[in-house]
Coordinates of C-alpha atoms in Angstrom, one line a residue:
K1491 CA -29.9 -17.7 -57.9
K1492 CA -27.1 -16.9 -59.8
N1493 CA -23.8 -15.2 -58.2
S1494 CA -24.1 -11.7 -58.9
V1495 CA -22.6 -10.4 -55.5
L1496 CA -19.3 -10.5 -56.0
T1497 CA -16.4 -9.6 -58.3
E1498 CA -14.5 -12.2 -60.0
F1499 CA -11.1 -12.4 -57.8
E1500 CA -13.4 -12.0 -54.7
K1501 CA -15.4 -15.0 -56.7
K1502 CA -12.0 -16.7 -56.6
L1503 CA -10.8 -15.9 -52.9
V1504 CA -14.0 -18.0 -51.6
A1505 CA -13.8 -20.7 -54.3
Y1506 CA -10.1 -21.7 -53.4
H1507 CA -11.1 -20.6 -49.2
E1508 CA -14.3 -23.4 -49.3
V1509 CA -12.2 -25.5 -51.4
G1510 CA -9.9 -25.8 -48.2
H1511 CA -12.4 -26.5 -45.7
A1512 CA -13.0 -29.0 -48.0
M1513 CA -9.9 -30.5 -49.8
V1514 CA -8.1 -30.6 -45.4
A1515 CA -11.5 -32.7 -44.4
Y1516 CA -11.2 -35.0 -47.6
K1517 CA -7.7 -35.6 -46.3
Q1518 CA -9.0 -36.5 -42.9
K1519 CA -9.7 -39.6 -41.2
N1520 CA -11.6 -38.5 -38.4
A1521 CA -13.9 -35.6 -40.9
E1522 CA -17.1 -36.2 -42.0
P1523 CA -17.7 -36.6 -45.8
V1524 CA -18.1 -32.9 -48.0
Q1525 CA -22.1 -33.7 -49.2
K1526 CA -21.8 -29.9 -51.3
I1527 CA -19.8 -26.8 -51.5
T1528 CA -20.5 -23.8 -52.5
I1529 CA -19.5 -19.9 -53.3
V1530 CA -23.5 -19.0 -53.6
P1531 CA -23.9 -16.2 -51.4
R1532 CA -26.4 -17.0 -48.6
T1533 CA -26.4 -13.9 -47.1
M1534 CA -23.3 -11.2 -47.2
G1535 CA -21.2 -12.5 -43.8
S1536 CA -21.7 -15.7 -45.7
L1537 CA -20.3 -15.7 -48.6
G1538 CA -19.7 -19.6 -49.4
Y1539 CA -19.4 -23.1 -47.4
V1540 CA -19.4 -26.4 -47.0
M1541 CA -22.0 -29.0 -46.0
Q1542 CA -20.7 -32.6 -44.6
V1543 CA -22.0 -35.5 -43.8
P1544 CA -24.1 -34.6 -40.5
E1545 CA -22.8 -36.4 -37.5
E1546 CA -24.9 -38.4 -35.3
E1547 CA -24.1 -37.0 -31.8
K1548 CA -21.2 -37.6 -29.8
Y1549 CA -20.8 -38.1 -26.4
L1550 CA -17.6 -37.6 -26.8
M1551 CA -13.8 -36.6 -28.5
T1552 CA -10.8 -37.3 -28.2
K1553 CA -7.7 -35.6 -28.9
D1554 CA -7.5 -36.4 -32.3
E1555 CA -10.8 -35.3 -32.9
L1556 CA -10.9 -31.7 -32.7
M1557 CA -7.8 -31.4 -33.7
T1558 CA -9.6 -32.8 -37.0
R1559 CA -12.0 -30.4 -36.5
L1560 CA -8.8 -28.0 -36.1
V1561 CA -6.8 -28.0 -39.0
T1562 CA -9.9 -28.1 -41.4
L1563 CA -11.4 -25.0 -40.1
L1564 CA -7.9 -23.4 -40.7
G1565 CA -8.0 -25.4 -44.6
G1566 CA -9.9 -21.9 -46.0
R1567 CA -7.3 -19.3 -44.4
A1568 CA -4.3 -21.4 -45.2
A1569 CA -5.3 -22.2 -48.8
E1570 CA -6.4 -18.0 -49.2
E1571 CA -2.5 -17.5 -48.8
L1572 CA -1.1 -20.3 -50.1
F1573 CA -3.4 -20.4 -53.6
T1574 CA -3.9 -16.8 -54.2
G1575 CA -1.1 -14.5 -52.0
H1576 CA -3.5 -12.6 -50.0
I1577 CA -5.8 -13.1 -46.9
S1578 CA -9.6 -11.9 -46.3
S1579 CA -12.1 -11.4 -43.9
G1580 CA -13.5 -14.4 -45.1
A1581 CA -11.8 -16.3 -42.4
M1582 CA -12.5 -14.3 -39.3
N1583 CA -15.3 -16.9 -37.7
D1584 CA -13.2 -20.3 -38.8
L1585 CA -10.6 -17.9 -36.9
E1586 CA -12.6 -16.7 -33.8
R1587 CA -14.2 -20.7 -33.4
A1588 CA -10.6 -22.4 -33.5
T1589 CA -9.2 -20.0 -31.0
K1590 CA -12.6 -21.1 -29.5
S1591 CA -11.8 -24.9 -29.6
A1592 CA -7.8 -24.2 -29.1
Y1593 CA -8.4 -22.6 -25.6
G1594 CA -11.0 -25.4 -24.8
M1595 CA -8.6 -28.0 -25.2
V1596 CA -5.6 -26.3 -23.1
A1597 CA -7.8 -24.1 -20.1
Y1598 CA -10.9 -27.1 -19.8
L1599 CA -9.3 -30.7 -21.5
G1600 CA -6.8 -30.5 -20.4
M1601 CA -5.2 -31.2 -23.8
S1602 CA -2.4 -29.4 -23.4
K1603 CA 1.7 -30.3 -23.1
T1604 CA 2.6 -27.7 -20.8
L1605 CA -0.6 -27.9 -18.5
P1606 CA -2.1 -31.5 -19.6
N1607 CA -5.2 -32.9 -17.0
I1608 CA -6.3 -29.1 -15.4
C1609 CA -9.4 -27.8 -16.2
F1610 CA -9.6 -24.1 -15.0
Y1611 CA -13.5 -24.2 -15.8
N1612 CA -15.1 -22.3 -13.5
Q1613 CA -18.9 -22.7 -11.2
N1614 CA -19.1 -19.8 -10.1
E1615 CA -21.3 -18.3 -12.9
Y1616 CA -21.1 -14.8 -10.9
S1617 CA -17.8 -14.6 -11.0
F1618 CA -15.6 -12.4 -13.2
Q1619 CA -12.2 -13.8 -12.2
R1620 CA -10.3 -15.9 -13.6
P1621 CA -9.5 -19.3 -11.5
Y1622 CA -5.9 -19.2 -12.4
S1623 CA -3.0 -16.5 -12.3
E1624 CA -1.3 -14.2 -14.6
S1625 CA 2.0 -16.4 -15.6
T1626 CA -1.0 -19.9 -16.0
A1627 CA -2.8 -17.2 -18.3
R1628 CA 0.0 -16.0 -19.6
E1629 CA 1.1 -19.5 -20.7
I1630 CA -2.7 -21.0 -21.9
D1631 CA -2.0 -18.4 -24.6
Q1632 CA 1.4 -19.2 -25.2
E1633 CA 0.1 -23.0 -25.7
V1634 CA -3.1 -21.6 -27.7
L1635 CA -1.4 -20.0 -29.8
K1636 CA 1.0 -22.8 -30.4
I1637 CA -1.4 -25.4 -31.4
V1638 CA -3.2 -22.9 -33.6
N1639 CA 0.4 -22.2 -35.3
E1640 CA 1.0 -25.7 -35.5
Q1641 CA -2.5 -27.0 -37.1
Y1642 CA -2.2 -23.9 -39.6
T1643 CA 0.7 -24.9 -40.5
R1644 CA -0.5 -28.8 -40.9
A1645 CA -3.2 -27.0 -42.7
K1646 CA -0.5 -25.7 -45.4
N1647 CA 1.6 -28.6 -45.4
I1648 CA -2.1 -30.6 -46.8
L1649 CA -2.4 -28.2 -48.8
M1650 CA 0.7 -28.4 -50.6
E1651 CA 0.4 -32.3 -51.1
H1652 CA -2.7 -31.5 -53.4
K1653 CA -1.8 -28.3 -54.8
E1654 CA -3.4 -29.5 -57.8
G1655 CA -6.3 -31.4 -56.9
H1656 CA -7.1 -28.5 -54.1
N1657 CA -7.0 -26.0 -57.4
A1658 CA -8.6 -28.4 -59.9
L1659 CA -11.8 -28.7 -57.9
A1660 CA -11.8 -24.4 -56.9
E1661 CA -11.4 -24.1 -60.5
L1662 CA -14.7 -26.1 -61.2
L1663 CA -16.7 -24.6 -57.8
I1664 CA -15.2 -21.2 -60.1
K1665 CA -17.6 -22.5 -63.1
K1666 CA -20.2 -23.8 -61.6
E1667 CA -20.8 -22.3 -57.9
V1668 CA -22.4 -25.4 -56.8
I1669 CA -20.5 -28.9 -56.8
M1670 CA -21.5 -32.2 -54.8
A1671 CA -19.8 -34.6 -53.4
E1672 CA -18.9 -36.3 -56.8
D1673 CA -17.2 -33.9 -57.9
V1674 CA -14.6 -34.1 -55.4
E1675 CA -14.7 -37.7 -55.2
H1676 CA -13.3 -37.8 -59.3
I1677 CA -10.7 -35.2 -58.1
F1678 CA -9.1 -36.8 -55.2
G1679 CA -10.2 -40.5 -55.6
K1680 CA -12.9 -42.4 -52.8
R1681 CA -11.9 -41.5 -49.1
P1682 CA -10.0 -44.7 -47.3
W1683 CA -11.4 -44.5 -44.9
L1684 CA -15.4 -45.0 -43.4
S1685 CA -16.6 -42.3 -41.8
R1686 CA -17.9 -42.5 -38.7
S1687 CA -21.7 -42.5 -39.7
Q1688 CA -20.8 -44.7 -42.3
E1689 CA -19.8 -47.4 -39.7
I1690 CA -23.2 -46.9 -37.0
M1691 CA -25.0 -48.1 -40.4
E1692 CA -22.7 -51.2 -41.1
D1693 CA -22.5 -51.6 -36.8
E1694 CA -26.6 -51.6 -37.0
Q1695 CA -27.1 -53.7 -40.2

């Protein structure tokens, strides 16, 4: 079904946003390969999406892997700002997931520089009180903001480093509305690393 919902400007905004996610992921060793990018809306709440190779069930994630997921989530908003001069409400779900991920890293997983190796998880499901003080709550908030802002800057740096490729892929997406892994590889070249799924397949052979 052809895209008949978006204006040309909105279509460009969504395309640059989705390619932002895809390109940041494509340049991260820990990210799974991009399979498909589309700006054909499924619902009004999902105007486009990037499909990556499904991961095998993971039993743990390193801090680097969590940061890779975080910077990829922020790649869409970063691309909007850098290449269109606008930011849109389309990033809301990305920002929600990024904020929750950063909060989990700080408050639950002990992956913070200022609050290392501390878990504030409260197992009492009937408790409405946080298991830490107001001053600690402020430290957590500040650390979460710092992590998100650092990864947003990192996403922008990656995008600027590969600006021409990003814009070429975004324009191709605007034209075709659906592009596949071979389109990404044609512009950015073959990734120099095996994905986790490919490593598992090789180990099983």
